[in-house]
PDB file of C-alpha atoms and ligand atoms in Angstrom:
ATOM      1  CA  MET A   1      56.570 -39.984  -0.530  1.00 91.00           C
ATOM      2  CA  VAL A   2      53.087 -38.529  -0.259  1.00 94.00           C
ATOM      3  CA  ASN A   3      50.190 -40.937  -0.514  1.00 97.00           C
ATOM      4  CA  LEU A   4      46.742 -39.460  -0.623  1.00 98.00           C
ATOM      5  CA  ILE A   5      43.363 -41.180  -0.511  1.00 98.00           C
ATOM      6  CA  LEU A   6      40.661 -39.121  -2.165  1.00 98.00           C
ATOM      7  CA  PHE A   7      37.599 -40.386  -0.341  1.00 98.00           C
ATOM      8  CA  GLY A   8      33.865 -39.883  -0.774  1.00 98.00           C
ATOM      9  CA  PRO A   9      30.682 -41.407  -2.163  1.00 97.00           C
ATOM     10  CA  PRO A  10      30.077 -42.055  -5.869  1.00 97.00           C
ATOM     11  CA  GLY A  11      29.555 -38.738  -7.636  1.00 96.00           C
ATOM     12  CA  SER A  12      31.467 -36.677  -5.057  1.00 98.00           C
ATOM     13  CA  GLY A  13      34.041 -35.548  -7.671  1.00 97.00           C
ATOM     14  CA  LYS A  14      36.987 -37.866  -6.886  1.00 97.00           C
ATOM     15  CA  GLY A  15      37.861 -38.514 -10.548  1.00 96.00           C
ATOM     16  CA  THR A  16      37.601 -34.851 -11.585  1.00 96.00           C
ATOM     17  CA  GLN A  17      39.674 -33.595  -8.654  1.00 98.00           C
ATOM     18  CA  SER A  18      42.262 -36.403  -9.005  1.00 98.00           C
ATOM     19  CA  ALA A  19      43.014 -35.263 -12.542  1.00 97.00           C
ATOM     20  CA  LYS A  20      43.697 -31.725 -11.299  1.00 97.00           C
ATOM     21  CA  ILE A  21      45.824 -32.957  -8.370  1.00 96.00           C
ATOM     22  CA  ILE A  22      48.079 -35.202 -10.481  1.00 95.00           C
ATOM     23  CA  ASP A  23      48.651 -32.298 -12.818  1.00 95.00           C
ATOM     24  CA  LYS A  24      49.738 -29.958 -10.039  1.00 95.00           C
ATOM     25  CA  TYR A  25      51.644 -32.307  -7.731  1.00 95.00           C
ATOM     26  CA  GLY A  26      52.914 -35.038 -10.081  1.00 94.00           C
ATOM     27  CA  LEU A  27      51.436 -37.938  -8.146  1.00 96.00           C
ATOM     28  CA  ILE A  28      50.452 -41.224  -9.799  1.00 97.00           C
ATOM     29  CA  HIS A  29      46.703 -41.715 -10.096  1.00 97.00           C
ATOM     30  CA  LEU A  30      45.370 -45.138  -9.135  1.00 98.00           C
ATOM     31  CA  SER A  31      41.632 -45.464  -9.732  1.00 98.00           C
ATOM     32  CA  THR A  32      40.292 -48.976  -9.260  1.00 98.00           C
ATOM     33  CA  GLY A  33      37.123 -47.995 -11.172  1.00 98.00           C
ATOM     34  CA  ASP A  34      39.229 -46.924 -14.205  1.00 97.00           C
ATOM     35  CA  LEU A  35      41.388 -50.056 -13.937  1.00 98.00           C
ATOM     36  CA  LEU A  36      38.279 -52.274 -13.824  1.00 98.00           C
ATOM     37  CA  ARG A  37      36.671 -50.480 -16.789  1.00 97.00           C
ATOM     38  CA  SER A  38      39.856 -50.994 -18.792  1.00 97.00           C
ATOM     39  CA  GLU A  39      39.782 -54.740 -17.953  1.00 97.00           C
ATOM     40  CA  ILE A  40      36.165 -54.815 -19.159  1.00 97.00           C
ATOM     41  CA  ALA A  41      37.021 -52.949 -22.387  1.00 97.00           C
ATOM     42  CA  ASN A  42      39.782 -55.506 -23.042  1.00 98.00           C
ATOM     43  CA  LYS A  43      37.355 -58.349 -22.297  1.00 98.00           C
ATOM     44  CA  THR A  44      39.770 -60.007 -19.849  1.00 98.00           C
ATOM     45  CA  PRO A  45      38.516 -62.761 -17.502  1.00 97.00           C
ATOM     46  CA  LEU A  46      38.952 -60.352 -14.568  1.00 97.00           C
ATOM     47  CA  GLY A  47      36.848 -57.752 -16.399  1.00 97.00           C
ATOM     48  CA  MET A  48      34.126 -60.261 -17.251  1.00 97.00           C
ATOM     49  CA  GLU A  49      33.926 -61.305 -13.582  1.00 97.00           C
ATOM     50  CA  ALA A  50      33.943 -57.708 -12.288  1.00 98.00           C
ATOM     51  CA  THR A  51      31.227 -56.498 -14.644  1.00 97.00           C
ATOM     52  CA  LYS A  52      28.664 -58.791 -12.966  1.00 97.00           C
ATOM     53  CA  PHE A  53      29.084 -56.827  -9.730  1.00 98.00           C
ATOM     54  CA  MET A  54      29.519 -53.382 -11.266  1.00 97.00           C
ATOM     55  CA  ASP A  55      26.332 -53.630 -13.348  1.00 96.00           C
ATOM     56  CA  GLN A  56      24.352 -54.117 -10.146  1.00 96.00           C
ATOM     57  CA  GLY A  57      26.086 -51.292  -8.292  1.00 97.00           C
ATOM     58  CA  LEU A  58      27.850 -53.755  -5.972  1.00 98.00           C
ATOM     59  CA  LEU A  59      31.489 -53.745  -4.926  1.00 98.00           C
ATOM     60  CA  VAL A  60      33.734 -56.297  -6.656  1.00 98.00           C
ATOM     61  CA  PRO A  61      35.486 -58.741  -4.280  1.00 98.00           C
ATOM     62  CA  ASP A  62      38.324 -57.317  -2.181  1.00 98.00           C
ATOM     63  CA  GLU A  63      41.004 -59.715  -3.493  1.00 98.00           C
ATOM     64  CA  VAL A  64      40.411 -58.548  -7.082  1.00 98.00           C
ATOM     65  CA  VAL A  65      41.018 -54.851  -6.395  1.00 98.00           C
ATOM     66  CA  ILE A  66      43.801 -55.449  -3.857  1.00 98.00           C
ATOM     67  CA  GLY A  67      45.657 -57.540  -6.477  1.00 97.00           C
ATOM     68  CA  MET A  68      45.307 -54.761  -9.063  1.00 98.00           C
ATOM     69  CA  ILE A  69      46.610 -52.100  -6.657  1.00 98.00           C
ATOM     70  CA  SER A  70      49.501 -54.294  -5.564  1.00 98.00           C
ATOM     71  CA  SER A  71      50.734 -54.710  -9.147  1.00 96.00           C
ATOM     72  CA  LYS A  72      50.395 -50.995  -9.870  1.00 97.00           C
ATOM     73  CA  LEU A  73      52.461 -50.126  -6.764  1.00 97.00           C
ATOM     74  CA  ASP A  74      55.155 -52.582  -7.923  1.00 97.00           C
ATOM     75  CA  ALA A  75      55.060 -51.139 -11.449  1.00 97.00           C
ATOM     76  CA  ASN A  76      55.882 -47.609 -10.188  1.00 96.00           C
ATOM     77  CA  PRO A  77      58.908 -47.955  -7.860  1.00 94.00           C
ATOM     78  CA  ASP A  78      60.100 -44.380  -8.467  1.00 94.00           C
ATOM     79  CA  ALA A  79      56.792 -42.625  -7.850  1.00 94.00           C
ATOM     80  CA  ARG A  80      56.770 -39.362  -5.919  1.00 93.00           C
ATOM     81  CA  GLY A  81      53.559 -40.574  -4.356  1.00 95.00           C
ATOM     82  CA  PHE A  82      50.156 -41.975  -5.217  1.00 97.00           C
ATOM     83  CA  ILE A  83      46.629 -40.720  -5.210  1.00 98.00           C
ATOM     84  CA  PHE A  84      44.138 -43.492  -4.523  1.00 98.00           C
ATOM     85  CA  ASP A  85      40.719 -42.791  -6.025  1.00 98.00           C
ATOM     86  CA  GLY A  86      37.857 -45.195  -5.274  1.00 98.00           C
ATOM     87  CA  PHE A  87      40.158 -47.396  -3.201  1.00 98.00           C
ATOM     88  CA  PRO A  88      40.100 -48.538  -0.417  1.00 98.00           C
ATOM     89  CA  ARG A  89      36.330 -49.095  -0.318  1.00 98.00           C
ATOM     90  CA  THR A  90      36.213 -51.584   2.579  1.00 98.00           C
ATOM     91  CA  THR A  91      38.083 -51.856   5.871  1.00 98.00           C
ATOM     92  CA  ALA A  92      39.739 -55.049   4.571  1.00 98.00           C
ATOM     93  CA  GLN A  93      41.041 -53.100   1.555  1.00 98.00           C
ATOM     94  CA  ALA A  94      42.327 -50.337   3.858  1.00 98.00           C
ATOM     95  CA  GLU A  95      44.198 -52.847   6.017  1.00 98.00           C
ATOM     96  CA  ALA A  96      45.661 -54.523   2.914  1.00 98.00           C
ATOM     97  CA  LEU A  97      46.754 -51.144   1.517  1.00 98.00           C
ATOM     98  CA  ASP A  98      48.436 -50.178   4.796  1.00 98.00           C
ATOM     99  CA  LYS A  99      50.404 -53.457   4.666  1.00 98.00           C
ATOM    100  CA  LEU A 100      51.397 -53.032   1.004  1.00 98.00           C
ATOM    101  CA  LEU A 101      52.652 -49.504   1.702  1.00 98.00           C
ATOM    102  CA  ALA A 102      54.497 -50.606   4.855  1.00 97.00           C
ATOM    103  CA  LEU A 103      56.378 -53.170   2.740  1.00 96.00           C
ATOM    104  CA  LYS A 104      57.531 -50.232   0.629  1.00 94.00           C
ATOM    105  CA  LYS A 105      58.515 -48.300   3.802  1.00 94.00           C
ATOM    106  CA  THR A 106      55.790 -45.728   3.286  1.00 96.00           C
ATOM    107  CA  ALA A 107      52.220 -45.048   4.470  1.00 97.00           C
ATOM    108  CA  ILE A 108      49.046 -43.095   3.766  1.00 98.00           C
ATOM    109  CA  SER A 109      49.756 -39.415   4.474  1.00 97.00           C
ATOM    110  CA  VAL A 110      46.179 -38.152   4.539  1.00 97.00           C
ATOM    111  CA  VAL A 111      42.613 -39.068   3.582  1.00 98.00           C
ATOM    112  CA  LEU A 112      40.671 -36.144   2.115  1.00 98.00           C
ATOM    113  CA  SER A 113      36.937 -36.799   2.102  1.00 98.00           C
ATOM    114  CA  LEU A 114      34.695 -34.918  -0.330  1.00 98.00           C
ATOM    115  CA  GLU A 115      31.433 -34.132   1.468  1.00 98.00           C
ATOM    116  CA  VAL A 116      28.430 -33.759  -0.866  1.00 97.00           C
ATOM    117  CA  PRO A 117      24.709 -33.998   0.066  1.00 97.00           C
ATOM    118  CA  GLU A 118      22.981 -37.166  -1.159  1.00 95.00           C
ATOM    119  CA  ASP A 119      20.364 -35.531  -3.440  1.00 94.00           C
ATOM    120  CA  GLU A 120      23.208 -33.688  -5.214  1.00 95.00           C
ATOM    121  CA  LEU A 121      25.121 -36.997  -5.679  1.00 95.00           C
ATOM    122  CA  ILE A 122      22.141 -38.703  -7.329  1.00 94.00           C
ATOM    123  CA  LYS A 123      21.584 -35.695  -9.611  1.00 94.00           C
ATOM    124  CA  ARG A 124      25.269 -35.626 -10.632  1.00 94.00           C
ATOM    125  CA  LEU A 125      25.458 -39.385 -11.304  1.00 94.00           C
ATOM    126  CA  LEU A 126      22.306 -39.521 -13.425  1.00 94.00           C
ATOM    127  CA  ASN A 127      23.526 -36.478 -15.344  1.00 93.00           C
ATOM    128  CA  ARG A 128      26.929 -38.120 -15.955  1.00 92.00           C
ATOM    129  CA  GLY A 129      25.096 -41.263 -17.135  1.00 93.00           C
ATOM    130  CA  LYS A 130      23.608 -39.279 -20.028  1.00 92.00           C
ATOM    131  CA  THR A 131      27.050 -38.620 -21.521  1.00 91.00           C
ATOM    132  CA  SER A 132      29.613 -41.003 -19.979  1.00 87.00           C
ATOM    133  CA  GLY A 133      28.299 -44.233 -21.463  1.00 85.00           C
ATOM    134  CA  ARG A 134      28.703 -45.759 -17.979  1.00 88.00           C
ATOM    135  CA  SER A 135      25.841 -48.219 -17.534  1.00 85.00           C
ATOM    136  CA  ASP A 136      26.170 -47.969 -13.737  1.00 91.00           C
ATOM    137  CA  ASP A 137      25.338 -44.241 -13.942  1.00 92.00           C
ATOM    138  CA  SER A 138      22.242 -44.465 -16.110  1.00 87.00           C
ATOM    139  CA  SER A 139      19.770 -46.311 -13.891  1.00 92.00           C
ATOM    140  CA  GLU A 140      18.467 -44.685 -10.720  1.00 92.00           C
ATOM    141  CA  ASP A 141      18.231 -48.138  -9.058  1.00 94.00           C
ATOM    142  CA  VAL A 142      21.917 -48.903  -9.730  1.00 95.00           C
ATOM    143  CA  VAL A 143      22.994 -45.412  -8.599  1.00 95.00           C
ATOM    144  CA  LYS A 144      21.063 -45.873  -5.340  1.00 95.00           C
ATOM    145  CA  ALA A 145      22.541 -49.375  -4.860  1.00 96.00           C
ATOM    146  CA  ARG A 146      26.036 -47.842  -5.123  1.00 97.00           C
ATOM    147  CA  ILE A 147      25.206 -45.285  -2.453  1.00 96.00           C
ATOM    148  CA  VAL A 148      23.861 -48.056  -0.172  1.00 97.00           C
ATOM    149  CA  GLU A 149      27.121 -50.013  -0.689  1.00 98.00           C
ATOM    150  CA  TYR A 150      29.011 -46.839   0.201  1.00 98.00           C
ATOM    151  CA  HIS A 151      27.125 -46.413   3.499  1.00 97.00           C
ATOM    152  CA  ASN A 152      27.372 -50.085   4.467  1.00 98.00           C
ATOM    153  CA  LYS A 153      30.900 -50.984   3.422  1.00 98.00           C
ATOM    154  CA  THR A 154      32.904 -47.869   2.529  1.00 98.00           C
ATOM    155  CA  ALA A 155      31.928 -45.316   5.197  1.00 97.00           C
ATOM    156  CA  PRO A 156      33.685 -47.427   7.937  1.00 98.00           C
ATOM    157  CA  VAL A 157      37.005 -46.805   6.125  1.00 98.00           C
ATOM    158  CA  ALA A 158      36.755 -43.230   7.458  1.00 98.00           C
ATOM    159  CA  ASP A 159      36.933 -44.536  11.050  1.00 97.00           C
ATOM    160  CA  HIS A 160      39.930 -46.693  10.180  1.00 97.00           C
ATOM    161  CA  TYR A 161      41.970 -43.630   9.162  1.00 98.00           C
ATOM    162  CA  ALA A 162      40.419 -41.286  11.768  1.00 98.00           C
ATOM    163  CA  LYS A 163      41.921 -43.594  14.421  1.00 97.00           C
ATOM    164  CA  PHE A 164      45.350 -42.604  13.081  1.00 95.00           C
ATOM    165  CA  GLY A 165      44.409 -38.900  12.853  1.00 96.00           C
ATOM    166  CA  LYS A 166      44.644 -38.982   9.055  1.00 96.00           C
ATOM    167  CA  PHE A 167      41.035 -38.264   8.066  1.00 97.00           C
ATOM    168  CA  ARG A 168      39.947 -34.768   6.943  1.00 97.00           C
ATOM    169  CA  LYS A 169      36.618 -33.573   5.548  1.00 98.00           C
ATOM    170  CA  VAL A 170      36.516 -31.149   2.624  1.00 98.00           C
ATOM    171  CA  LYS A 171      33.363 -29.347   1.441  1.00 98.00           C
ATOM    172  CA  GLY A 172      32.725 -30.981  -1.938  1.00 98.00           C
ATOM    173  CA  ASP A 173      29.600 -29.246  -3.239  1.00 96.00           C
ATOM    174  CA  GLY A 174      31.151 -26.002  -4.492  1.00 96.00           C
ATOM    175  CA  SER A 175      32.385 -25.387  -8.032  1.00 97.00           C
ATOM    176  CA  GLU A 176      35.241 -27.563  -9.397  1.00 97.00           C
ATOM    177  CA  ALA A 177      37.664 -24.675  -8.796  1.00 98.00           C
ATOM    178  CA  GLU A 178      36.446 -24.003  -5.248  1.00 98.00           C
ATOM    179  CA  VAL A 179      36.776 -27.657  -4.250  1.00 98.00           C
ATOM    180  CA  PHE A 180      40.240 -27.872  -5.847  1.00 98.00           C
ATOM    181  CA  ASP A 181      41.298 -24.815  -3.869  1.00 98.00           C
ATOM    182  CA  LEU A 182      40.226 -26.425  -0.588  1.00 98.00           C
ATOM    183  CA  LEU A 183      42.082 -29.650  -1.493  1.00 98.00           C
ATOM    184  CA  CYS A 184      45.239 -27.691  -2.364  1.00 97.00           C
ATOM    185  CA  LYS A 185      45.136 -25.943   1.026  1.00 96.00           C
ATOM    186  CA  GLU A 186      45.361 -29.362   2.676  1.00 96.00           C
ATOM    187  CA  LEU A 187      47.950 -30.731   0.243  1.00 95.00           C
ATOM    188  CA  ASN A 188      50.302 -27.738   0.243  1.00 93.00           C
ATOM    189  CA  GLU A 189      51.221 -28.615   3.831  1.00 88.00           C
ATOM    190  CA  LEU A 190      52.347 -32.068   2.705  1.00 89.00           C
ATOM    191  CA  VAL A 191      53.792 -31.855  -0.776  1.00 86.00           C
ATOM    192  CA  ALA A 192      55.469 -29.324  -3.021  1.00 82.00           C
ATOM    193  CA  GLU A 193      54.086 -28.597  -6.475  1.00 80.00           C
ATOM    194  CA  LYS A 194      55.881 -30.478  -9.215  1.00 76.00           C
ATOM    195  CA  VAL A 195      58.545 -28.424 -10.982  1.00 68.00           C
TER     196      VAL A 195
HETATM  197  P1  LIG B 201      34.090 -45.930  -9.546  1.00 77.16           P
HETATM  198  O1  LIG B 201      34.543 -45.620 -10.926  1.00 77.16           O
HETATM  199  O2  LIG B 201      35.145 -45.708  -8.513  1.00 77.16           O
HETATM  200  O3  LIG B 201      32.778 -45.259  -9.195  1.00 77.16           O
HETATM  201  O4  LIG B 201      33.788 -47.511  -9.500  1.00 77.16           O
HETATM  202  C1  LIG B 201      32.811 -48.094 -10.335  1.00 77.16           C
HETATM  203  C2  LIG B 201      32.469 -49.489  -9.826  1.00 77.16           C
HETATM  204  O5  LIG B 201      33.651 -50.308  -9.840  1.00 77.16           O
HETATM  205  C3  LIG B 201      31.996 -49.559  -8.363  1.00 77.16           C
HETATM  206  O6  LIG B 201      30.592 -49.312  -8.251  1.00 77.16           O
HETATM  207  C4  LIG B 201      32.363 -50.985  -7.992  1.00 77.16           C
HETATM  208  O7  LIG B 201      31.460 -51.914  -8.548  1.00 77.16           O
HETATM  209  C5  LIG B 201      33.695 -51.167  -8.710  1.00 77.16           C
HETATM  210  N1  LIG B 201      34.838 -50.754  -7.856  1.00 77.16           N
HETATM  211  C6  LIG B 201      35.698 -49.712  -8.077  1.00 77.16           C
HETATM  212  N2  LIG B 201      36.608 -49.637  -7.098  1.00 77.16           N
HETATM  213  C7  LIG B 201      36.327 -50.643  -6.234  1.00 77.16           C
HETATM  214  C8  LIG B 201      36.892 -51.075  -5.007  1.00 77.16           C
HETATM  215  N3  LIG B 201      37.953 -50.439  -4.455  1.00 77.16           N
HETATM  216  N4  LIG B 201      36.348 -52.153  -4.395  1.00 77.16           N
HETATM  217  C9  LIG B 201      35.301 -52.802  -4.919  1.00 77.16           C
HETATM  218  N5  LIG B 201      34.686 -52.439  -6.067  1.00 77.16           N
HETATM  219  C10 LIG B 201      35.192 -51.363  -6.729  1.00 77.16           C
END
């Protein structure tokens, strides 16, 4: 199994590049942001609770997202591998993920981190807010709060995986195709294209 974490701050292109990767390599895409937005759209209690945090640009509590990931892993026993997008976002989430994967006799193969300068991130997020309908992309204050959360709580996840020699930086500010090419160079060493 190949299990990839696509890492990076909000607006670094994780969602866009995940879509291209699942297409090419046949991995299952697990995006906690997408899962949370679907809970909100369905007006579930979990969604109603999560929206309070998301609207302020804050992370939702660890146990909520860990529970969602755990059920998705159980729901896909025959997966070729997973691509985690927007998860783990705290060291506690990373430790929980490592344990969940160990129970399934697998592990994270690599963490690919999309590196994009901060002014470019803010520009991209506010631009996306004009068309995506995502309330957390339309206010500059909320966008900045998300980047602060990233620095305080998510950046340490890089050290967690660097300790195991699994963390790699990828230049994320080129065109979509250029960034995809760089990601494929890393992935081709680990996984064959789907047939
Ligand atoms: P994203 O679509 O990944 O940018 O996530 C949108 C929002 O959902 C984030 O700003 C958080 O409020 C919440 N969220 C998504 N994934 C996580 C996570 N792994 N841990 C905590 N909160 C999350």
